[in-house]
Amino acid sequence: MKAAILSADEMRRALTRIAHEILERNKGAEHLALIGVHTRGIPLAQRLAAKLRELEGVEVPLGRLDITLYRDDLSEIARQPIIRETEVPFDLARRRVVLVDDVLYTGRTVRAALDALIDLGRPEGIQLAVLIDRGHRELPIRADYVGKNLPTARSEVVKVKLAETDGLDSVELWDLDDVRGEQA
Amino acid sequence: MTGPKPKHLLDFQDWSPERLSALLDNADTMSQVLDRPVKKVPALQGLTVCTAFFENSTRTRVSFELAARRMSADVVSFAAGASSVSKGESIRDTIEVLTAYKVDAFVVRHAAAGAAHLVARYSGKPVINAGDGRRAHPTQALLDAYTIRREFGSLEGKKVAIIGDVRHSRVARSNAELLPKLGAEVVLCGPATLLPRDLAAAGVTLTTDPKEALRNADAVMALRLQQERMDAGYIGSLQDYARQYQVNDDLLAFAPEHAIVLHPGPMNRDVEISSQVADGPRSRILAQVENGQAVRMSTLYHLLVGRQ
């Protein structure tokens, strides 16, 4: 590991701040919905929903989105990605949807998520919340809510670990070569 | 996942149970897509699928073409009757021409067993067998398996009774190959003349007694009696056949109450299946048709995405 970026406490505080910003910008939680992008966007959306419940006493509808079938490189890639479940159990019409993901990088995942979401219905608006914005956008996409802006090199990897998926909360910066070495 | 990824779906020889289960899992996702206002995903955008049907078919061809379009592939369709095949062009020449037009995958139906293998050899592209002679019809078996799995949650330990003209049925052969791989037991049942002994294998038993076949069955599949092939004296008469082997309420009384009824279609109503059963509460025949599209979308995804 090259650097520890966020501890569990810092992550909690970042999410609390995002929850406040969501409420402020949308003037409350009415007509809001949170949709997490597989994989780590889902627990992050759940945590934000819990914070909104804590702050406003409202239950914001939650959904999960898998973007595999919307990837723009799908017919070219060598490995077949596993398709996970998309579940949006509410009507998107007249909802302001906050799309939640862990890391914003090239913007291609978000583009795919926007396409996938719009095929499910026509929300009143879509906003984007990410825990880490690491830069290097390849598309004109920016986040509305950012836990931490983290300038990175393309040769680096941001590892977000969450208690729900990885057993602990942390954000770490790694060198790509070290990650490959670890996986080999 | 175990073993190399198969390039084609000609039969199930190269397909591990894990891969087959993954294909059926993904069919669940495809089925969700079909329930949405926009019944389309861009997964195969830019690719072209050719449905090459050297033998007549309506439902399988429409199902494949819709499946490909739902995945955003371009579809070029080819029917032998309206092509240069009727002028004497060989399969090889036809397929080589279509390959030169940059087709990315072929869906092939042919009256001759092994034709899909030939297309695979000549085209070098992924080929899906949509029925070759009496030999195989793998996507039909997959959609049958998927329909049963949706009903019961799993195929493990389920008993499937397949009744009728087994001899001429590529559907029966493909099911007898697939279902035991997925943990189900298959009983093939029909008059002795329509029940080739060489189909008995691990997980597959043969019987001429329909009541025996239906005992403890979770799913009962009636096969089309291929009347055009009955001149050879395989059965005494249609009436005799129907009396003994028609899947009707009387026969179904020998199956458990939870047993569902399947038919690969097209049906000869009141020959191999009674109208009452075909339209009754235990029938999943329309569900099979609907599931066919999702299963074919998943098949295209498996063969065209993530080539190794």
Tab-separated table of C-alpha atoms in Angstrom:
chain	number	residue	atom	x	y	z
A	1	MET	CA	0.000	0.000	0.000
A	2	LYS	CA	1.177	3.478	-0.878
A	3	ALA	CA	-1.047	5.567	1.360
A	4	ALA	CA	-4.043	5.291	3.668
A	5	ILE	CA	-6.610	7.765	2.348
A	6	LEU	CA	-9.646	7.383	4.622
A	7	SER	CA	-10.076	5.620	7.943
A	8	ALA	CA	-13.420	4.206	9.071
A	9	ASP	CA	-14.158	7.409	11.029
A	10	GLU	CA	-13.220	9.642	8.137
A	11	MET	CA	-15.410	7.601	5.812
A	12	ARG	CA	-18.338	7.913	8.232
A	13	ARG	CA	-17.860	11.673	8.428
A	14	ALA	CA	-17.624	11.980	4.632
A	15	LEU	CA	-20.897	10.086	4.224
A	16	THR	CA	-22.588	12.216	6.886
A	17	ARG	CA	-21.507	15.336	5.029
A	18	ILE	CA	-22.807	13.957	1.721
A	19	ALA	CA	-26.144	13.161	3.388
A	20	HIS	CA	-26.410	16.776	4.631
A	21	GLU	CA	-25.513	18.100	1.186
A	22	ILE	CA	-28.158	15.892	-0.449
A	23	LEU	CA	-30.809	17.222	1.941
A	24	GLU	CA	-29.727	20.814	1.482
A	25	ARG	CA	-29.632	20.688	-2.289
A	26	ASN	CA	-32.967	18.859	-2.589
A	27	LYS	CA	-34.623	20.854	0.223
A	28	GLY	CA	-35.390	17.696	2.193
A	29	ALA	CA	-35.793	14.047	1.287
A	30	GLU	CA	-39.178	14.127	-0.400
A	31	HIS	CA	-39.235	12.510	-3.868
A	32	LEU	CA	-35.645	11.334	-3.393
A	33	ALA	CA	-34.395	7.848	-4.199
A	34	LEU	CA	-30.949	6.306	-3.806
A	35	ILE	CA	-29.604	3.804	-6.306
A	36	GLY	CA	-26.308	2.060	-5.654
A	37	VAL	CA	-24.126	0.814	-8.489
A	38	HIS	CA	-22.824	-2.752	-8.053
A	39	THR	CA	-20.753	-3.634	-6.100
A	40	ARG	CA	-19.724	-1.133	-3.454
A	41	GLY	CA	-22.199	1.538	-4.468
A	42	ILE	CA	-24.941	-0.583	-2.930
A	43	PRO	CA	-23.752	-0.596	0.722
A	44	LEU	CA	-22.804	3.074	0.352
A	45	ALA	CA	-26.357	3.874	-0.808
A	46	GLN	CA	-27.696	1.869	2.137
A	47	ARG	CA	-25.529	3.870	4.539
A	48	LEU	CA	-26.664	7.152	3.027
A	49	ALA	CA	-30.287	6.029	3.338
A	50	ALA	CA	-29.687	5.242	7.011
A	51	LYS	CA	-28.188	8.705	7.536
A	52	LEU	CA	-31.141	10.381	5.801
A	53	ARG	CA	-33.486	8.398	8.053
A	54	GLU	CA	-31.476	9.540	11.075
A	55	LEU	CA	-31.460	13.192	9.986
A	56	GLU	CA	-34.948	13.577	8.518
A	57	GLY	CA	-36.873	10.598	9.831
A	58	VAL	CA	-37.834	9.534	6.297
A	59	GLU	CA	-37.369	6.251	4.495
A	60	VAL	CA	-35.814	6.962	1.105
A	61	PRO	CA	-36.449	4.219	-1.481
A	62	LEU	CA	-33.362	2.200	-2.336
A	63	GLY	CA	-32.385	0.424	-5.510
A	64	ARG	CA	-29.438	-1.459	-6.965
A	65	LEU	CA	-28.117	-1.216	-10.477
A	66	ASP	CA	-25.869	-3.550	-12.444
A	67	ILE	CA	-24.336	-1.862	-15.477
A	68	THR	CA	-22.677	-4.870	-17.116
A	69	LEU	CA	-25.004	-5.024	-20.120
A	70	TYR	CA	-24.457	-1.298	-20.709
A	71	ARG	CA	-20.647	-1.281	-20.760
A	72	ASP	CA	-19.273	0.313	-23.911
A	73	ASP	CA	-16.461	-2.249	-24.180
A	74	LEU	CA	-18.572	-5.365	-23.706
A	75	SER	CA	-18.201	-6.829	-27.183
A	76	GLU	CA	-14.428	-6.289	-27.120
A	77	ILE	CA	-13.349	-7.519	-23.718
A	78	ALA	CA	-11.609	-10.816	-23.190
A	79	ARG	CA	-13.282	-11.865	-19.950
A	80	GLN	CA	-16.995	-12.386	-19.553
A	81	PRO	CA	-18.259	-10.214	-16.716
A	82	ILE	CA	-20.731	-11.676	-14.259
A	83	ILE	CA	-24.149	-10.040	-14.491
A	84	ARG	CA	-25.619	-9.115	-11.134
A	85	GLU	CA	-29.133	-8.219	-10.175
A	86	THR	CA	-30.715	-4.882	-10.989
A	87	GLU	CA	-33.511	-4.104	-8.586
A	88	VAL	CA	-35.360	-0.811	-8.616
A	89	PRO	CA	-38.623	-1.649	-6.841
A	90	PHE	CA	-40.274	1.764	-7.216
A	91	ASP	CA	-41.492	4.031	-9.991
A	92	LEU	CA	-38.779	6.425	-11.119
A	93	ALA	CA	-41.209	9.032	-12.444
A	94	ARG	CA	-41.113	12.302	-10.433
A	95	ARG	CA	-38.191	11.007	-8.365
A	96	ARG	CA	-34.886	12.733	-7.989
A	97	VAL	CA	-32.456	9.863	-8.062
A	98	VAL	CA	-29.075	9.980	-6.397
A	99	LEU	CA	-26.797	7.467	-8.085
A	100	VAL	CA	-24.176	6.204	-5.629
A	101	ASP	CA	-20.781	4.649	-6.430
A	102	ASP	CA	-17.508	4.218	-4.598
A	103	VAL	CA	-14.946	5.641	-7.037
A	104	LEU	CA	-15.406	8.058	-9.934
A	105	TYR	CA	-12.605	7.555	-12.477
A	106	THR	CA	-13.028	7.652	-16.276
A	107	GLY	CA	-16.785	8.282	-16.055
A	108	ARG	CA	-17.610	5.285	-18.239
A	109	THR	CA	-19.337	3.358	-15.450
A	110	VAL	CA	-21.481	6.407	-14.686
A	111	ARG	CA	-22.382	6.801	-18.352
A	112	ALA	CA	-23.446	3.157	-18.442
A	113	ALA	CA	-25.407	3.640	-15.211
A	114	LEU	CA	-27.213	6.664	-16.647
A	115	ASP	CA	-28.229	4.658	-19.721
A	116	ALA	CA	-29.349	1.726	-17.591
A	117	LEU	CA	-31.337	3.991	-15.295
A	118	ILE	CA	-33.090	5.840	-18.090
A	119	ASP	CA	-34.155	2.516	-19.624
A	120	LEU	CA	-35.959	1.759	-16.368
A	121	GLY	CA	-38.038	4.935	-16.395
A	122	ARG	CA	-37.855	8.694	-16.542
A	123	PRO	CA	-36.733	10.231	-13.267
A	124	GLU	CA	-37.196	13.939	-12.671
A	125	GLY	CA	-33.463	14.276	-12.251
A	126	ILE	CA	-30.333	12.242	-11.595
A	127	GLN	CA	-27.522	13.310	-9.272
A	128	LEU	CA	-24.260	11.540	-8.603
A	129	ALA	CA	-22.661	10.832	-5.241
A	130	VAL	CA	-19.231	9.183	-4.969
A	131	LEU	CA	-16.983	8.435	-2.051
A	132	ILE	CA	-13.770	9.155	-4.014
A	133	ASP	CA	-13.228	11.225	-7.143
A	134	ARG	CA	-9.811	10.241	-8.482
A	135	GLY	CA	-9.909	12.260	-11.727
A	136	HIS	CA	-8.862	11.099	-15.241
A	137	ARG	CA	-12.298	11.587	-16.781
A	138	GLU	CA	-12.756	10.336	-20.350
A	139	LEU	CA	-16.308	11.672	-20.566
A	140	PRO	CA	-17.887	14.988	-19.557
A	141	ILE	CA	-19.251	13.723	-16.238
A	142	ARG	CA	-18.857	15.206	-12.772
A	143	ALA	CA	-20.175	14.227	-9.361
A	144	ASP	CA	-22.651	16.353	-7.385
A	145	TYR	CA	-21.449	14.968	-4.049
A	146	VAL	CA	-17.873	13.855	-3.373
A	147	GLY	CA	-16.554	12.308	-0.165
A	148	LYS	CA	-12.943	13.055	-1.051
A	149	ASN	CA	-11.175	14.397	-4.121
A	150	LEU	CA	-8.028	12.382	-4.600
A	151	PRO	CA	-5.525	13.332	-7.301
A	152	THR	CA	-4.042	10.084	-8.627
A	153	ALA	CA	-1.836	8.773	-11.387
A	154	ARG	CA	-3.234	6.246	-13.854
A	155	SER	CA	-0.599	3.837	-12.566
A	156	GLU	CA	-2.291	3.889	-9.177
A	157	VAL	CA	-5.274	1.963	-7.837
A	158	VAL	CA	-7.811	3.219	-5.299
A	159	LYS	CA	-9.048	0.395	-3.103
A	160	VAL	CA	-12.295	1.086	-1.263
A	161	LYS	CA	-13.031	-1.471	1.415
A	162	LEU	CA	-16.397	-1.587	3.148
A	163	ALA	CA	-17.460	-3.558	6.204
A	164	GLU	CA	-20.373	-5.069	4.249
A	165	THR	CA	-18.227	-6.433	1.417
A	166	ASP	CA	-14.671	-6.541	2.805
A	167	GLY	CA	-15.037	-6.773	6.572
A	168	LEU	CA	-13.631	-3.293	7.302
A	169	ASP	CA	-13.960	0.352	6.254
A	170	SER	CA	-10.969	1.993	4.593
A	171	VAL	CA	-9.741	3.690	1.446
A	172	GLU	CA	-6.184	2.965	0.304
A	173	LEU	CA	-3.969	4.028	-2.558
A	174	TRP	CA	-1.850	1.345	-4.216
A	175	ASP	CA	0.551	1.089	-7.120
A	176	LEU	CA	-0.984	-0.922	-9.948
A	177	ASP	CA	2.134	-3.125	-10.143
A	178	ASP	CA	1.861	-3.979	-6.452
A	179	VAL	CA	-1.824	-4.874	-6.836
A	180	ARG	CA	-0.990	-7.137	-9.780
A	181	GLY	CA	1.806	-8.692	-7.757
A	182	GLU	CA	-0.564	-9.304	-4.867
A	183	GLN	CA	-3.173	-10.891	-7.133
A	184	ALA	CA	-0.665	-13.120	-8.972
B	1	MET	CA	-15.498	-21.612	-13.929
B	2	THR	CA	-14.148	-25.005	-14.908
B	3	GLY	CA	-12.737	-25.875	-18.325
B	4	PRO	CA	-12.221	-23.719	-21.405
B	5	LYS	CA	-15.131	-21.626	-22.544
B	6	PRO	CA	-17.049	-23.329	-25.379
B	7	LYS	CA	-17.054	-21.371	-28.620
B	8	HIS	CA	-20.337	-22.824	-29.862
B	9	LEU	CA	-23.588	-24.258	-28.595
B	10	LEU	CA	-23.975	-27.276	-30.852
B	11	ASP	CA	-24.919	-29.682	-28.069
B	12	PHE	CA	-23.864	-29.857	-24.433
B	13	GLN	CA	-20.696	-31.943	-24.762
B	14	ASP	CA	-18.300	-29.080	-24.035
B	15	TRP	CA	-20.505	-27.353	-21.473
B	16	SER	CA	-19.832	-27.914	-17.784
B	17	PRO	CA	-22.753	-27.929	-15.324
B	18	GLU	CA	-21.333	-24.701	-13.807
B	19	ARG	CA	-21.375	-22.928	-17.153
B	20	LEU	CA	-24.880	-24.156	-17.905
B	21	SER	CA	-26.073	-22.947	-14.505
B	22	ALA	CA	-24.423	-19.556	-15.101
B	23	LEU	CA	-26.227	-19.298	-18.445
B	24	LEU	CA	-29.549	-20.024	-16.727
B	25	ASP	CA	-28.711	-17.525	-13.947
B	26	ASN	CA	-28.153	-14.817	-16.544
B	27	ALA	CA	-31.448	-15.711	-18.196
B	28	ASP	CA	-33.060	-14.371	-15.000
B	29	THR	CA	-31.509	-10.972	-15.716
B	30	MET	CA	-32.569	-11.129	-19.357
B	31	SER	CA	-36.065	-11.989	-18.236
B	32	GLN	CA	-36.089	-8.831	-16.094
B	33	VAL	CA	-35.069	-6.831	-19.170
B	34	LEU	CA	-38.100	-8.216	-21.011
B	35	ASP	CA	-40.376	-6.995	-18.221
B	36	ARG	CA	-39.194	-3.401	-18.508
B	37	PRO	CA	-40.614	-0.502	-20.518
B	38	VAL	CA	-37.440	-0.535	-22.662
B	39	LYS	CA	-36.950	-4.211	-23.542
B	40	LYS	CA	-33.462	-3.772	-24.861
B	41	VAL	CA	-29.869	-3.518	-23.638
B	42	PRO	CA	-26.842	-2.409	-25.656
B	43	ALA	CA	-24.709	-5.452	-24.776
B	44	LEU	CA	-24.179	-6.705	-28.362
B	45	GLN	CA	-24.189	-3.357	-30.103
B	46	GLY	CA	-22.069	-3.462	-33.272
B	47	LEU	CA	-22.299	-7.245	-33.679
B	48	THR	CA	-24.293	-9.025	-36.366
B	49	VAL	CA	-26.108	-12.301	-35.839
B	50	CYS	CA	-27.217	-14.342	-38.849
B	51	THR	CA	-30.159	-16.692	-38.466
B	52	ALA	CA	-29.528	-19.294	-41.162
B	53	PHE	CA	-32.604	-21.483	-41.366
B	54	PHE	CA	-32.257	-24.257	-43.927
B	55	GLU	CA	-35.431	-25.799	-42.517
B	56	ASN	CA	-38.771	-24.102	-41.846
B	57	SER	CA	-39.439	-22.617	-38.450
B	58	THR	CA	-41.442	-19.727	-37.145
B	59	ARG	CA	-41.210	-19.675	-33.376
B	60	THR	CA	-37.542	-20.577	-32.942
B	61	ARG	CA	-36.466	-18.133	-35.592
B	62	VAL	CA	-38.588	-15.266	-34.266
B	63	SER	CA	-37.421	-16.033	-30.750
B	64	PHE	CA	-33.737	-15.903	-31.774
B	65	GLU	CA	-34.163	-12.788	-33.874
B	66	LEU	CA	-35.958	-10.953	-31.095
B	67	ALA	CA	-33.363	-12.157	-28.578
B	68	ALA	CA	-30.544	-10.794	-30.743
B	69	ARG	CA	-32.350	-7.487	-31.269
B	70	ARG	CA	-33.129	-7.173	-27.549
B	71	MET	CA	-29.350	-7.330	-27.051
B	72	SER	CA	-28.893	-4.627	-29.746
B	73	ALA	CA	-27.217	-6.925	-32.282
B	74	ASP	CA	-27.989	-6.441	-35.945
B	75	VAL	CA	-29.786	-9.414	-37.430
B	76	VAL	CA	-29.518	-10.758	-40.924
B	77	SER	CA	-31.951	-13.455	-41.706
B	78	PHE	CA	-31.620	-16.192	-44.212
B	79	ALA	CA	-34.195	-18.790	-45.256
B	80	ALA	CA	-33.095	-21.569	-47.586
B	81	GLY	CA	-36.305	-21.550	-49.607
B	82	ALA	CA	-35.728	-17.961	-50.679
B	83	SER	CA	-31.993	-18.192	-51.229
B	84	SER	CA	-29.360	-19.449	-53.614
B	85	VAL	CA	-29.460	-22.795	-51.780
B	86	SER	CA	-32.575	-23.447	-53.841
B	87	LYS	CA	-30.393	-22.801	-56.914
B	88	GLY	CA	-27.947	-25.456	-55.796
B	89	GLU	CA	-25.433	-23.460	-53.736
B	90	SER	CA	-23.819	-25.565	-51.011
B	91	ILE	CA	-24.013	-24.816	-47.286
B	92	ARG	CA	-20.296	-24.211	-47.313
B	93	ASP	CA	-20.471	-21.560	-50.043
B	94	THR	CA	-23.489	-19.900	-48.439
B	95	ILE	CA	-21.822	-19.693	-45.032
B	96	GLU	CA	-18.521	-18.515	-46.449
B	97	VAL	CA	-20.304	-15.695	-48.280
B	98	LEU	CA	-22.164	-14.655	-45.131
B	99	THR	CA	-18.926	-14.792	-43.130
B	100	ALA	CA	-17.313	-12.527	-45.718
B	101	TYR	CA	-20.103	-10.042	-44.974
B	102	LYS	CA	-18.684	-9.852	-41.415
B	103	VAL	CA	-21.388	-11.782	-39.618
B	104	ASP	CA	-20.287	-12.357	-35.999
B	105	ALA	CA	-22.394	-15.400	-35.126
B	106	PHE	CA	-24.683	-17.933	-36.760
B	107	VAL	CA	-27.911	-19.484	-35.562
B	108	VAL	CA	-28.449	-22.556	-37.688
B	109	ARG	CA	-31.347	-24.875	-38.292
B	110	HIS	CA	-31.075	-27.745	-40.731
B	111	ALA	CA	-32.880	-30.986	-41.424
B	112	ALA	CA	-29.589	-32.898	-41.403
B	113	ALA	CA	-27.883	-33.938	-38.173
B	114	GLY	CA	-24.450	-32.373	-37.892
B	115	ALA	CA	-25.177	-29.386	-40.160
B	116	ALA	CA	-24.472	-26.906	-37.358
B	117	HIS	CA	-21.033	-28.527	-36.903
B	118	LEU	CA	-20.337	-27.949	-40.585
B	119	VAL	CA	-21.277	-24.293	-40.289
B	120	ALA	CA	-18.991	-23.972	-37.277
B	121	ARG	CA	-16.141	-25.422	-39.313
B	122	TYR	CA	-16.683	-23.206	-42.366
B	123	SER	CA	-17.466	-19.924	-40.635
B	124	GLY	CA	-15.023	-19.959	-37.717
B	125	LYS	CA	-17.632	-17.861	-35.846
B	126	PRO	CA	-19.719	-18.863	-32.831
B	127	VAL	CA	-22.592	-21.104	-33.927
B	128	ILE	CA	-25.796	-21.864	-32.065
B	129	ASN	CA	-27.588	-25.004	-33.129
B	130	ALA	CA	-31.280	-24.178	-33.494
B	131	GLY	CA	-32.124	-27.762	-34.382
B	132	ASP	CA	-30.279	-30.244	-36.600
B	133	GLY	CA	-32.273	-33.235	-37.772
B	134	ARG	CA	-33.170	-35.534	-34.916
B	135	ARG	CA	-29.912	-34.838	-33.151
B	136	ALA	CA	-30.080	-31.758	-30.961
B	137	HIS	CA	-31.979	-28.582	-30.139
B	138	PRO	CA	-29.974	-27.269	-27.207
B	139	THR	CA	-31.680	-23.906	-26.620
B	140	GLN	CA	-35.058	-25.635	-26.462
B	141	ALA	CA	-33.677	-27.926	-23.752
B	142	LEU	CA	-32.205	-24.912	-21.954
B	143	LEU	CA	-35.523	-23.105	-21.953
B	144	ASP	CA	-37.229	-26.272	-20.697
B	145	ALA	CA	-34.660	-26.523	-17.900
B	146	TYR	CA	-35.074	-22.838	-17.127
B	147	THR	CA	-38.869	-23.143	-16.969
B	148	ILE	CA	-38.621	-26.072	-14.547
B	149	ARG	CA	-35.984	-24.284	-12.474
B	150	ARG	CA	-38.150	-21.162	-12.217
B	151	GLU	CA	-41.015	-23.297	-10.986
B	152	PHE	CA	-39.129	-25.267	-8.358
B	153	GLY	CA	-36.057	-23.116	-7.663
B	154	SER	CA	-33.664	-25.888	-8.675
B	155	LEU	CA	-33.367	-28.889	-10.959
B	156	GLU	CA	-31.504	-30.956	-8.400
B	157	GLY	CA	-33.424	-34.174	-7.718
B	158	LYS	CA	-36.340	-33.248	-9.981
B	159	LYS	CA	-37.914	-35.896	-12.172
B	160	VAL	CA	-38.901	-34.975	-15.712
B	161	ALA	CA	-41.100	-37.337	-17.718
B	162	ILE	CA	-40.865	-36.872	-21.483
B	163	ILE	CA	-43.666	-38.643	-23.299
B	164	GLY	CA	-44.296	-39.282	-26.960
B	165	ASP	CA	-42.352	-39.644	-30.183
B	166	VAL	CA	-38.907	-39.827	-28.613
B	167	ARG	CA	-37.371	-41.441	-31.697
B	168	HIS	CA	-37.784	-38.393	-33.922
B	169	SER	CA	-37.342	-35.762	-31.229
B	170	ARG	CA	-34.197	-33.638	-31.050
B	171	VAL	CA	-35.826	-31.915	-28.080
B	172	ALA	CA	-35.966	-35.196	-26.160
B	173	ARG	CA	-32.340	-35.953	-27.025
B	174	SER	CA	-31.127	-32.532	-25.906
B	175	ASN	CA	-33.137	-32.713	-22.703
B	176	ALA	CA	-31.803	-36.202	-21.987
B	177	GLU	CA	-28.301	-34.750	-22.345
B	178	LEU	CA	-28.861	-31.528	-20.420
B	179	LEU	CA	-31.169	-32.269	-17.512
B	180	PRO	CA	-29.036	-35.005	-15.853
B	181	LYS	CA	-26.044	-32.613	-16.067
B	182	LEU	CA	-28.067	-30.204	-13.958
B	183	GLY	CA	-29.034	-32.842	-11.413
B	184	ALA	CA	-32.443	-33.866	-12.737
B	185	GLU	CA	-33.652	-37.344	-13.619
B	186	VAL	CA	-35.197	-37.957	-17.051
B	187	VAL	CA	-37.677	-40.648	-17.953
B	188	LEU	CA	-38.310	-41.089	-21.648
B	189	CYS	CA	-41.606	-42.746	-22.432
B	190	GLY	CA	-43.388	-43.807	-25.609
B	191	PRO	CA	-44.427	-46.824	-27.646
B	192	ALA	CA	-41.509	-49.278	-28.017
B	193	THR	CA	-41.261	-48.422	-31.721
B	194	LEU	CA	-40.654	-44.754	-30.864
B	195	LEU	CA	-38.244	-45.359	-27.986
B	196	PRO	CA	-34.666	-46.015	-29.135
B	197	ARG	CA	-32.832	-48.089	-26.528
B	198	ASP	CA	-29.545	-46.312	-27.150
B	199	LEU	CA	-30.853	-43.240	-25.330
B	200	ALA	CA	-30.612	-44.931	-21.932
B	201	ALA	CA	-27.725	-43.348	-20.039
B	202	ALA	CA	-26.796	-42.131	-16.587
B	203	GLY	CA	-29.775	-40.186	-15.268
B	204	VAL	CA	-32.019	-41.324	-18.134
B	205	THR	CA	-34.417	-44.244	-18.009
B	206	LEU	CA	-36.795	-45.580	-20.644
B	207	THR	CA	-40.257	-46.973	-20.234
B	208	THR	CA	-43.252	-47.755	-22.389
B	209	ASP	CA	-45.603	-47.280	-19.437
B	210	PRO	CA	-46.785	-43.650	-19.100
B	211	LYS	CA	-48.220	-44.223	-15.637
B	212	GLU	CA	-44.838	-45.427	-14.477
B	213	ALA	CA	-43.173	-42.422	-16.122
B	214	LEU	CA	-45.490	-39.995	-14.348
B	215	ARG	CA	-45.056	-41.452	-10.865
B	216	ASN	CA	-43.272	-38.795	-8.735
B	217	ALA	CA	-42.676	-36.619	-11.808
B	218	ASP	CA	-42.225	-32.900	-11.177
B	219	ALA	CA	-42.571	-31.983	-14.840
B	220	VAL	CA	-44.294	-33.783	-17.693
B	221	MET	CA	-43.332	-32.947	-21.233
B	222	ALA	CA	-45.508	-34.055	-24.130
B	223	LEU	CA	-43.679	-34.397	-27.448
B	224	ARG	CA	-45.210	-33.635	-30.801
B	225	LEU	CA	-46.216	-36.787	-32.639
B	226	GLN	CA	-44.521	-36.186	-35.948
B	227	GLN	CA	-47.421	-37.340	-38.064
B	228	GLU	CA	-45.485	-36.788	-41.276
B	229	ARG	CA	-43.155	-39.571	-40.135
B	230	MET	CA	-45.835	-42.037	-39.070
B	231	ASP	CA	-46.285	-43.666	-42.482
B	232	ALA	CA	-43.597	-46.188	-41.563
B	233	GLY	CA	-45.990	-47.913	-39.171
B	234	TYR	CA	-44.484	-46.822	-35.871
B	235	ILE	CA	-47.977	-46.646	-34.340
B	236	GLY	CA	-51.206	-48.515	-35.026
B	237	SER	CA	-53.392	-45.419	-35.311
B	238	LEU	CA	-53.584	-41.924	-33.906
B	239	GLN	CA	-56.539	-43.011	-31.774
B	240	ASP	CA	-54.574	-45.920	-30.308
B	241	TYR	CA	-51.640	-43.653	-29.624
B	242	ALA	CA	-53.773	-40.947	-28.019
B	243	ARG	CA	-55.612	-43.475	-25.866
B	244	GLN	CA	-52.392	-44.669	-24.322
B	245	TYR	CA	-49.948	-41.745	-24.425
B	246	GLN	CA	-51.945	-38.519	-24.635
B	247	VAL	CA	-51.103	-36.212	-21.730
B	248	ASN	CA	-54.614	-35.531	-20.461
B	249	ASP	CA	-56.305	-35.183	-17.095
B	250	ASP	CA	-56.724	-38.940	-16.725
B	251	LEU	CA	-53.033	-39.598	-17.257
B	252	LEU	CA	-51.955	-36.621	-15.157
B	253	ALA	CA	-53.818	-38.134	-12.209
B	254	PHE	CA	-50.791	-40.451	-11.908
B	255	ALA	CA	-48.433	-37.503	-11.393
B	256	PRO	CA	-48.111	-35.540	-8.137
B	257	GLU	CA	-50.389	-32.513	-7.849
B	258	HIS	CA	-47.494	-30.095	-8.137
B	259	ALA	CA	-46.346	-31.471	-11.499
B	260	ILE	CA	-46.268	-28.962	-14.338
B	261	VAL	CA	-46.844	-29.653	-18.014
B	262	LEU	CA	-44.526	-28.636	-20.845
B	263	HIS	CA	-44.636	-28.973	-24.624
B	264	PRO	CA	-41.939	-27.795	-27.032
B	265	GLY	CA	-44.534	-26.903	-29.668
B	266	PRO	CA	-46.038	-26.798	-32.136
B	267	MET	CA	-48.810	-28.859	-30.551
B	268	ASN	CA	-51.124	-31.392	-32.129
B	269	ARG	CA	-53.978	-30.620	-29.798
B	270	ASP	CA	-55.911	-33.674	-28.659
B	271	VAL	CA	-53.285	-36.006	-30.140
B	272	GLU	CA	-50.253	-35.966	-27.800
B	273	ILE	CA	-51.817	-33.463	-25.379
B	274	SER	CA	-55.435	-32.654	-24.587
B	275	SER	CA	-56.596	-29.082	-25.066
B	276	GLN	CA	-57.829	-29.111	-21.492
B	277	VAL	CA	-54.328	-29.793	-20.184
B	278	ALA	CA	-52.600	-27.511	-22.714
B	279	ASP	CA	-54.745	-24.585	-21.548
B	280	GLY	CA	-55.081	-25.745	-17.942
B	281	PRO	CA	-53.571	-24.441	-14.717
B	282	ARG	CA	-50.636	-26.867	-14.785
B	283	SER	CA	-49.566	-25.878	-18.261
B	284	ARG	CA	-46.377	-23.839	-18.565
B	285	ILE	CA	-46.363	-23.958	-22.360
B	286	LEU	CA	-46.666	-20.201	-22.827
B	287	ALA	CA	-44.093	-19.634	-20.079
B	288	GLN	CA	-41.717	-21.824	-22.122
B	289	VAL	CA	-42.211	-19.574	-25.137
B	290	GLU	CA	-41.586	-16.456	-23.056
B	291	ASN	CA	-38.580	-17.991	-21.308
B	292	GLY	CA	-37.145	-18.982	-24.679
B	293	GLN	CA	-36.329	-15.404	-25.507
B	294	ALA	CA	-34.527	-14.792	-22.198
B	295	VAL	CA	-32.565	-18.043	-22.508
B	296	ARG	CA	-31.526	-17.181	-26.067
B	297	MET	CA	-30.447	-13.701	-25.000
B	298	SER	CA	-28.323	-15.316	-22.317
B	299	THR	CA	-26.883	-17.804	-24.828
B	300	LEU	CA	-25.863	-14.974	-27.152
B	301	TYR	CA	-24.309	-13.142	-24.208
B	302	HIS	CA	-22.298	-16.212	-23.228
B	303	LEU	CA	-20.996	-16.868	-26.716
B	304	LEU	CA	-20.381	-13.320	-27.918
B	305	VAL	CA	-19.085	-11.555	-24.820
B	306	GLY	CA	-15.739	-12.347	-23.292
B	307	ARG	CA	-14.239	-14.495	-26.015
B	308	GLN	CA	-11.152	-16.306	-24.781
